[in-house]
PDB file of C-alpha atoms in Angstrom:
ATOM      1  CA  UNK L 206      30.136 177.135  78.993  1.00 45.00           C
ATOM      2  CA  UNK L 207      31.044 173.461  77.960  1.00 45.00           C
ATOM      3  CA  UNK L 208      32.704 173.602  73.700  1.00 44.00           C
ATOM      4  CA  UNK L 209      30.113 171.486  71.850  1.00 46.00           C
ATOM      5  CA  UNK L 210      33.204 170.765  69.364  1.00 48.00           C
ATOM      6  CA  UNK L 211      34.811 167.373  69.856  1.00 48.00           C
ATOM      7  CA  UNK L 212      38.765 167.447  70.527  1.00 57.00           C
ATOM      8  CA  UNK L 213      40.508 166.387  67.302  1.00 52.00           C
ATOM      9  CA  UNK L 214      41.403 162.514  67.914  1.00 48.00           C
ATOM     10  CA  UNK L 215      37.612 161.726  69.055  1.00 43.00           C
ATOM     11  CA  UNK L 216      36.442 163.267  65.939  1.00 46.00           C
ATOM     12  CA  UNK L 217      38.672 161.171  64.045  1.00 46.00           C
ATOM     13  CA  UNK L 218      37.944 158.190  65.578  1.00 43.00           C
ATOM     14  CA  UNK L 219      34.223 158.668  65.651  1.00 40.00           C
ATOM     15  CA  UNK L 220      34.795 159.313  61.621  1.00 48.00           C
ATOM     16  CA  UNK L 221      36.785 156.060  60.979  1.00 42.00           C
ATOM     17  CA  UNK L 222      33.802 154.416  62.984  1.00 39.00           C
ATOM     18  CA  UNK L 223      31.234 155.535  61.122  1.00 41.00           C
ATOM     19  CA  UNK L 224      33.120 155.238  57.322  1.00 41.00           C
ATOM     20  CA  UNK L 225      34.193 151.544  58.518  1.00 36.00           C
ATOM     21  CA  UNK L 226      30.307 150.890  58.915  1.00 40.00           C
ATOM     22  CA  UNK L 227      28.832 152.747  56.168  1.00 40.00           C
ATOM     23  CA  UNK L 228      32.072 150.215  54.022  1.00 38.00           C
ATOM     24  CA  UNK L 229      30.527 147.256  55.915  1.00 34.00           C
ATOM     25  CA  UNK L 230      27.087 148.347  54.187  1.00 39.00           C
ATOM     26  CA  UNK L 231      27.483 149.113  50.977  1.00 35.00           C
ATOM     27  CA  UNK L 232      30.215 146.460  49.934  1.00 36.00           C
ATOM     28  CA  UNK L 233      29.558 143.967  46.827  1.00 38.00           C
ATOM     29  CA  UNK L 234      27.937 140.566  47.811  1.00 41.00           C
ATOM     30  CA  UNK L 235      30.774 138.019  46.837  1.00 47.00           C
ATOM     31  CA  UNK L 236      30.656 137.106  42.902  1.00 50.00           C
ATOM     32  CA  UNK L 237      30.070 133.472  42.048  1.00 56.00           C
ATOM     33  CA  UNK L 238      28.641 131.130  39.482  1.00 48.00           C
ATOM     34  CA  UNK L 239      26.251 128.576  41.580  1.00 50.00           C
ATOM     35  CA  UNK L 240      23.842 130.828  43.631  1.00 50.00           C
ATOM     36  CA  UNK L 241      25.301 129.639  46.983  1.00 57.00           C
ATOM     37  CA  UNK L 242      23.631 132.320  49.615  1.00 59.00           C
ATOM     38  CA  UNK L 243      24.832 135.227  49.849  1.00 60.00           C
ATOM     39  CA  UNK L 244      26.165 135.434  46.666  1.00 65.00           C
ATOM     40  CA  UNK L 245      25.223 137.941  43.376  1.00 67.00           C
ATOM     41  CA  UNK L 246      24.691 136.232  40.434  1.00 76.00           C
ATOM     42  CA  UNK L 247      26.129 137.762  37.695  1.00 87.00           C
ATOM     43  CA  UNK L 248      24.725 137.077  34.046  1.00 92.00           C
ATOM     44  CA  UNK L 249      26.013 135.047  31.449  1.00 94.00           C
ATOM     45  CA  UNK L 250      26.533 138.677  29.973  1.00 94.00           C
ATOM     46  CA  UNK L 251      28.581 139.892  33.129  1.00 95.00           C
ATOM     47  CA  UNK L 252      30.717 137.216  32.914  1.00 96.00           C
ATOM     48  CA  UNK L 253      31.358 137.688  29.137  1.00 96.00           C
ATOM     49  CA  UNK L 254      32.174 141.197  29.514  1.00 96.00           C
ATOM     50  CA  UNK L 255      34.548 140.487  32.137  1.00 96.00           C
ATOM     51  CA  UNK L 256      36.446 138.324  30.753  1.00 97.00           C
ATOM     52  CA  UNK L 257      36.053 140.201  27.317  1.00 97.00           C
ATOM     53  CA  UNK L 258      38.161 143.179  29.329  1.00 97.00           C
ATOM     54  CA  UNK L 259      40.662 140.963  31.133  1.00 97.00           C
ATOM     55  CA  UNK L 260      42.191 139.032  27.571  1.00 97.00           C
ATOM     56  CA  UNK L 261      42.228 142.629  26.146  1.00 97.00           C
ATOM     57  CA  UNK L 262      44.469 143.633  28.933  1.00 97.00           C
ATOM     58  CA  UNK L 263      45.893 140.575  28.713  1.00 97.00           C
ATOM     59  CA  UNK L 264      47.241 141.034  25.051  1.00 97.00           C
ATOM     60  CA  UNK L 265      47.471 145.006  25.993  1.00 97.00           C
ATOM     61  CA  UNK L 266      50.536 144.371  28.399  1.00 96.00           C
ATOM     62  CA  UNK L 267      52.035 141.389  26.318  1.00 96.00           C
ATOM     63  CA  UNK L 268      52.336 143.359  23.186  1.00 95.00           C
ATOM     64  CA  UNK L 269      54.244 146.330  25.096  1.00 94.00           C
ATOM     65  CA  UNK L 270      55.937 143.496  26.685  1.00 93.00           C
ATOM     66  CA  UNK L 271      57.123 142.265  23.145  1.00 92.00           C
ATOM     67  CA  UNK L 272      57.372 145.698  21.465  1.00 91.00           C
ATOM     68  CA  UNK L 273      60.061 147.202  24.317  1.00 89.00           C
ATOM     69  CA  UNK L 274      61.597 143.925  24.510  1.00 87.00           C
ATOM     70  CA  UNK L 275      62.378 144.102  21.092  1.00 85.00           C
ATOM     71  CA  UNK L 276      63.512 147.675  21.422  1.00 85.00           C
ATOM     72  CA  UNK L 277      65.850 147.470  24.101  1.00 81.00           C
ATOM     73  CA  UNK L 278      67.692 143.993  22.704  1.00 76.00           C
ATOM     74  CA  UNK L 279      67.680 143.464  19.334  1.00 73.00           C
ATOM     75  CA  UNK L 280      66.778 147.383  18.151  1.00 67.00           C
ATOM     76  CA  UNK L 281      68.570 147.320  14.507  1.00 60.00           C
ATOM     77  CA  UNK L 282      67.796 143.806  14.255  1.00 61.00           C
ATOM     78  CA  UNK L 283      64.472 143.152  11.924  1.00 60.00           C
ATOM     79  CA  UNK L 284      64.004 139.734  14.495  1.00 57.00           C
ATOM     80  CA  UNK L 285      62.088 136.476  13.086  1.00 57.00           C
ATOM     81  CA  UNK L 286      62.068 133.884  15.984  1.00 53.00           C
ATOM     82  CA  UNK L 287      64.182 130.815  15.608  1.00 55.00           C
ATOM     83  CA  UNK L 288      60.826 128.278  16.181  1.00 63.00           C
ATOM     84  CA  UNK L 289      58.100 127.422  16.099  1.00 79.00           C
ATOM     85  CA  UNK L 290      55.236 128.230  18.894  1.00 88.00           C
ATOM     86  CA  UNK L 291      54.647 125.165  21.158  1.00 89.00           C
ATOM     87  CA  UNK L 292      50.696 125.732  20.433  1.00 91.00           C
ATOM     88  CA  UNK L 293      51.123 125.614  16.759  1.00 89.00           C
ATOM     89  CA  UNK L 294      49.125 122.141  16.893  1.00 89.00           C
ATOM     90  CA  UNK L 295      45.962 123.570  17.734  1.00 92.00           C
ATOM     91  CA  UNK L 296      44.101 124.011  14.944  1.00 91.00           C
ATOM     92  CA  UNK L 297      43.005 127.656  15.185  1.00 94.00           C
ATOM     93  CA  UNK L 298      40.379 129.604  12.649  1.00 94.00           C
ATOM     94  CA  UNK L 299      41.923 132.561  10.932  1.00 91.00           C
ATOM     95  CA  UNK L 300      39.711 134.926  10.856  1.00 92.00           C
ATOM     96  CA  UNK L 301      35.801 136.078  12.462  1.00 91.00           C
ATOM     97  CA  UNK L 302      33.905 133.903   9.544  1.00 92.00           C
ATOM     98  CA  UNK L 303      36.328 130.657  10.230  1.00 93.00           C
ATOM     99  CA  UNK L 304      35.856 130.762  13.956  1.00 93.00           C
ATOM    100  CA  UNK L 305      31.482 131.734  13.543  1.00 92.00           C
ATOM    101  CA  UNK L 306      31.176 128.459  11.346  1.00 92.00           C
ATOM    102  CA  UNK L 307      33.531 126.247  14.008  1.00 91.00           C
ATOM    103  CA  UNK L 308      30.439 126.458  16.802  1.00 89.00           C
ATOM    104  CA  UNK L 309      29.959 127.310  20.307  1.00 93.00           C
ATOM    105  CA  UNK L 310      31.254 124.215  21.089  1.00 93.00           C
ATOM    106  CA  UNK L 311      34.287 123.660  19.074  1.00 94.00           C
ATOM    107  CA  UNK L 312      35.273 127.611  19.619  1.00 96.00           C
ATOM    108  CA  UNK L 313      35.272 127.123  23.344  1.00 96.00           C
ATOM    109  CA  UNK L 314      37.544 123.923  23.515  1.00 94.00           C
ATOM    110  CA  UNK L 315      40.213 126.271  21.233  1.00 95.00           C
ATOM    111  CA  UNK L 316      39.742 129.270  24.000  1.00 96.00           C
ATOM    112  CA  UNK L 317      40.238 126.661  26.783  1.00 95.00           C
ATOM    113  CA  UNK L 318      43.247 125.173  25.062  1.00 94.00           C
ATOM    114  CA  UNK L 319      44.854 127.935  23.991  1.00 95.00           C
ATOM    115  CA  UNK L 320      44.866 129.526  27.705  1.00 96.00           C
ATOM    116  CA  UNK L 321      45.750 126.097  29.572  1.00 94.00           C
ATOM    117  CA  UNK L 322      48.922 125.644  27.381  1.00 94.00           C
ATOM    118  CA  UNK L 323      50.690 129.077  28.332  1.00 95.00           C
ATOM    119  CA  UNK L 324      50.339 128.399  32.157  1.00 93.00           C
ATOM    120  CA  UNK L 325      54.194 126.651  32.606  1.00 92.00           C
ATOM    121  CA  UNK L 326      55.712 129.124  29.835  1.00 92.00           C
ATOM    122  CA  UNK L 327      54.792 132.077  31.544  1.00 93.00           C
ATOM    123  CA  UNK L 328      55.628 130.620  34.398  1.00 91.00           C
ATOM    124  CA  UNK L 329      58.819 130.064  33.603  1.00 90.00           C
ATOM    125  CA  UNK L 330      59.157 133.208  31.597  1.00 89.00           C
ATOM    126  CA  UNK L 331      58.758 134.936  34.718  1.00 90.00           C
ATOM    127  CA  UNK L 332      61.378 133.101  36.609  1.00 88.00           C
ATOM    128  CA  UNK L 333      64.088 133.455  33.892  1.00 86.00           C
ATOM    129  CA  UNK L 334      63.752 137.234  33.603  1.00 85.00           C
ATOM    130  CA  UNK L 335      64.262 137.782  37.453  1.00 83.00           C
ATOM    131  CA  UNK L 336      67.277 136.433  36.668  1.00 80.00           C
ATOM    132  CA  UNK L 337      68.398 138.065  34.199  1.00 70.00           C
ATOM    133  CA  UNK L 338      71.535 140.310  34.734  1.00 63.00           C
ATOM    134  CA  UNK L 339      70.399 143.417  31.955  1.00 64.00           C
ATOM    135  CA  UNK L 340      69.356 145.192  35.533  1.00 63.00           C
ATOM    136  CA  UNK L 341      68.339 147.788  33.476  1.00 67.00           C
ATOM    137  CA  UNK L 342      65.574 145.912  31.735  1.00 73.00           C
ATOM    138  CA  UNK L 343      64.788 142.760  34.414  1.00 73.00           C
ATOM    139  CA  UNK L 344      62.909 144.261  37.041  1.00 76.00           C
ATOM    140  CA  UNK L 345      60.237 145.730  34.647  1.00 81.00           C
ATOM    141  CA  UNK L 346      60.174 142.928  32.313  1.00 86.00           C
ATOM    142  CA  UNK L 347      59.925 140.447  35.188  1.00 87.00           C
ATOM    143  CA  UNK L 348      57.536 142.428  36.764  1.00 90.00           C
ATOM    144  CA  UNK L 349      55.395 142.581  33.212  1.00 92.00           C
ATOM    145  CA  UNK L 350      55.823 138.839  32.861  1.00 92.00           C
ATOM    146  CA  UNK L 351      54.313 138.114  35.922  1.00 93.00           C
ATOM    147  CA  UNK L 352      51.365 140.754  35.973  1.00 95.00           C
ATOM    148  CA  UNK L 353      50.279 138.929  32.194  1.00 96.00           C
ATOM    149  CA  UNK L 354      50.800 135.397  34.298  1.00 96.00           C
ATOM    150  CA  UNK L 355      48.439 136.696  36.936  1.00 96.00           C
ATOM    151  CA  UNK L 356      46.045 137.841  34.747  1.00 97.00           C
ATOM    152  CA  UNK L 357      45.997 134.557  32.472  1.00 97.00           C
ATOM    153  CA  UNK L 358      45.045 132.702  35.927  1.00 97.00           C
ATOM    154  CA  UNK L 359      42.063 134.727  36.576  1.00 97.00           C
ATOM    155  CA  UNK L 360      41.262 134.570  32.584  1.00 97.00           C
ATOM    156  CA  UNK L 361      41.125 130.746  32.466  1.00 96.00           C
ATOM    157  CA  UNK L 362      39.321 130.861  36.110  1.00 96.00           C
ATOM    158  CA  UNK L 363      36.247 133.393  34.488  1.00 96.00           C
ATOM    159  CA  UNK L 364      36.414 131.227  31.336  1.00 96.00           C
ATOM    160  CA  UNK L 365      35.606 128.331  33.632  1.00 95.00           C
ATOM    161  CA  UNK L 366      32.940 129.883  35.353  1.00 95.00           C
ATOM    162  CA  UNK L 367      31.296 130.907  31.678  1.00 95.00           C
ATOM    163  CA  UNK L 368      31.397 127.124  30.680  1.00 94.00           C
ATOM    164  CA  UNK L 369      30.262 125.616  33.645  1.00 94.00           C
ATOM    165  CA  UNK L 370      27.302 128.334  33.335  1.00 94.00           C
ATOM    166  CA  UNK L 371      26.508 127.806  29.616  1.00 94.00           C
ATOM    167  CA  UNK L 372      26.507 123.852  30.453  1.00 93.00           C
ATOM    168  CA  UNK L 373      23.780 125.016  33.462  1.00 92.00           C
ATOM    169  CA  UNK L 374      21.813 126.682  30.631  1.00 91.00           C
ATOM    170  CA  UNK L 375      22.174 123.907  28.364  1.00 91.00           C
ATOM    171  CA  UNK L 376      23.915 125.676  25.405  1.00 90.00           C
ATOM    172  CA  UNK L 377      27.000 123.365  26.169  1.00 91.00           C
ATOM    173  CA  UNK L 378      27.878 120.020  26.620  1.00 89.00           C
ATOM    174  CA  UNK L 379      29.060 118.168  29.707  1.00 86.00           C
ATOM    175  CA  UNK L 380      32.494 117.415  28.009  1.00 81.00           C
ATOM    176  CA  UNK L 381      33.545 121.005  26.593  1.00 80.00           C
ATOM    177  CA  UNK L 382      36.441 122.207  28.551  1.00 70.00           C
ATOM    178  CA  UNK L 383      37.779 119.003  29.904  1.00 60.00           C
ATOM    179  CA  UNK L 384      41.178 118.158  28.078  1.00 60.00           C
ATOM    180  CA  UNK L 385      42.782 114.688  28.557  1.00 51.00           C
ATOM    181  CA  UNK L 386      46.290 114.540  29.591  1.00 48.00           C
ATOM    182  CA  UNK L 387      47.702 113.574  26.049  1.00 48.00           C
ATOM    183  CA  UNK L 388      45.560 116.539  24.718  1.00 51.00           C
ATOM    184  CA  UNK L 389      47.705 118.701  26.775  1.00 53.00           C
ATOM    185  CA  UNK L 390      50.346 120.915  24.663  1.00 54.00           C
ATOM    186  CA  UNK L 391      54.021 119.860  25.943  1.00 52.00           C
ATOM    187  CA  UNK L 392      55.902 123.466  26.553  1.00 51.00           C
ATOM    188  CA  UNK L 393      58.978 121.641  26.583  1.00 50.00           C
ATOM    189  CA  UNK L 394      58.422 121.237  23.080  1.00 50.00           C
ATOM    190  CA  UNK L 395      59.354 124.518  22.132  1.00 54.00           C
ATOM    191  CA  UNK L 396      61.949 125.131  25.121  1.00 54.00           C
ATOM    192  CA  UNK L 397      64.131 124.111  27.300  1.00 54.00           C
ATOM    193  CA  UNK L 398      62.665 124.210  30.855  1.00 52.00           C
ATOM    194  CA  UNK L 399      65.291 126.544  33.202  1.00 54.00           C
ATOM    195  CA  UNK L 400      67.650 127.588  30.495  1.00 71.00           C
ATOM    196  CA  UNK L 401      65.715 130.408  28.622  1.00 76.00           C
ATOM    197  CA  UNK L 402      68.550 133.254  26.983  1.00 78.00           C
ATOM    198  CA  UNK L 403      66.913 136.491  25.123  1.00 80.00           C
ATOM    199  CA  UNK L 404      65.785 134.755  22.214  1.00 82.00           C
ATOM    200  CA  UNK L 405      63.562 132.266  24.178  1.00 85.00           C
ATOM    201  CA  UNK L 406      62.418 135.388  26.173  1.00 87.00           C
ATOM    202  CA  UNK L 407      61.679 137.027  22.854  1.00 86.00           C
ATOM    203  CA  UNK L 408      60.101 134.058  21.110  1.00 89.00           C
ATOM    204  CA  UNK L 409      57.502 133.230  24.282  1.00 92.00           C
ATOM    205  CA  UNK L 410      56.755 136.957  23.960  1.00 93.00           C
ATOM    206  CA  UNK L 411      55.722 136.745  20.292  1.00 92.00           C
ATOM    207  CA  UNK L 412      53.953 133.508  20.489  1.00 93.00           C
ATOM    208  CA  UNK L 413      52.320 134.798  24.045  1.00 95.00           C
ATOM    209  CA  UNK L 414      51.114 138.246  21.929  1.00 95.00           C
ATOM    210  CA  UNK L 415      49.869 136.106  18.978  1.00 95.00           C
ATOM    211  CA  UNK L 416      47.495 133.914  20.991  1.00 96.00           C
ATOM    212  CA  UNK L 417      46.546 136.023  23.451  1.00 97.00           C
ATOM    213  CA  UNK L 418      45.281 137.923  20.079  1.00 97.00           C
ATOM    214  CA  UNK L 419      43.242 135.177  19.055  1.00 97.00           C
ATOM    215  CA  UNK L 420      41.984 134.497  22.665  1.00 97.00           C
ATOM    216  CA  UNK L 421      40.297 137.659  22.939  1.00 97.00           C
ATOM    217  CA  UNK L 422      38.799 137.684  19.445  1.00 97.00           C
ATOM    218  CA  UNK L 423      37.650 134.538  20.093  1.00 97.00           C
ATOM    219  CA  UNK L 424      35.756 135.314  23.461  1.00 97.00           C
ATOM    220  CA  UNK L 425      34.008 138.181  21.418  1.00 96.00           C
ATOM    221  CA  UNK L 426      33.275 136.054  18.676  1.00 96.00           C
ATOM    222  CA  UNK L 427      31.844 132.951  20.933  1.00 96.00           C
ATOM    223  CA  UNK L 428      30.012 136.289  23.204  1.00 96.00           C
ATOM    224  CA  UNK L 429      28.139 136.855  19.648  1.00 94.00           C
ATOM    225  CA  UNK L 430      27.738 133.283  19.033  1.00 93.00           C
ATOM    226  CA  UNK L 431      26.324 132.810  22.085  1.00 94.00           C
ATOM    227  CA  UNK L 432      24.255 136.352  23.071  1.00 92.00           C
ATOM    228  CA  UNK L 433      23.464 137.599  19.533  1.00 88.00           C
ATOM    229  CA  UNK L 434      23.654 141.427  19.399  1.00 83.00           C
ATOM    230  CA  UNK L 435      22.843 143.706  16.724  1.00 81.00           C
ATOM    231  CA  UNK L 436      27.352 145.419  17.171  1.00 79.00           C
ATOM    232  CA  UNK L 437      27.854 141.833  16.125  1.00 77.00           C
TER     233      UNK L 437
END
């Protein structure tokens, strides 16, 4: 009488087969913002949330960043930074009420400025603190350093995408989000590019925590603006 069991490697491979197809099926059409075929659509809501989560992740890892920098450096040292932040020139509301009377309009260009000036610092943050020779310390600050770089790229790329939408709905101008070149915050204002020692490391880190604060409040506060619910 002929086994009606498989032998174990055609079972597996018939397995793989059919989990490979059943992947192929049920897999998320592509995310965009234009509707090109093919694509899901997400809602101005979807996109809000999303990026909602990733500046709150954002400032998550940078303020453990700052905290256990701080800890394992200067730990009996109550540490005030020796400047000032290079973004100190944008002109940022202080609290929910400040930012609600600023506008959709105004709040957004902050957001947008705020995240295109830490692209070279972090950058370079990164690069310093592979460097460094505290081996106990470099490879898990370095690796921090560039997991919050990585995750400010995607931020400013879903901030894009919300713009660009709200322009498509007609709740923004044409202009918001497009920064001239003199408009641009100059990084090397607050360091000097390539030569970063622990207190540049630990400055970036505090002024990196204290926008990266505001950016998320602000993307909740422009969400409310924006989609009025009653939580806000």
């Amino acid at each position: 009488m002929t086994s009606s069991f498989f032998p174990p490697s055609v079972l597996f491979a018939v397995l793989t087969l059919v989990y490979l197809e059943l992947s192929m099926r049920v897999v998320s059409a592509p995310i965009c913002s234009y509707g090109q075929a093919g694509c899901h659509v997400p809602s101005l809501a979807d996109l809000f949330e999303r990026v909602i989560q990733q500046s709150s992740r954002m400032h998550s890892v940078s303020s453990d960043l700052h905290s256990e920098f701080e800890q394992y450096f200067f730990p009996r040292k109550n540490l005030i930074g020796k400047r000032k932040c290079h973004t100190y020139d944008i002109l940022t509301p202080e609290d929910k009420e400040n930012a609600q009377r600023l506008g959709r309009e105004q709040l957004t260009e902050v957001i947008v400025r705020l995240l295109q000036a830490w692209g070279e610092p972090l950058s370079e943050l990164y690069q310093s603190m592979s460097q460094d020779q505290n081996q106990d310390f470099n490879l898990y600050s370095s690796n921090k350093a560039l997991e919050i770089s990585d995750i400010l790229h995607e931020l400013k790329d879903g901030v894009t995408i919300i713009t660009e939408k709200m322009k498509l709905l007609g709740v923004l101008s044409n202009t918001v989000g497009y920064n001239s070149p003199e408009s641009l915050v100059p990084s090397s204002a607050f360091y000097t590019q390539g030569d970063l020692d622990s207190m540049d490391h630990h400055d970036l880190l505090y002024c990196f925590r204290r926008d990266s604060n505001k950016a998320k409040n602000y993307l909740r506060i422009l969400k409310c603006i924006t989609l009025p619910e009653p939580e806000c």
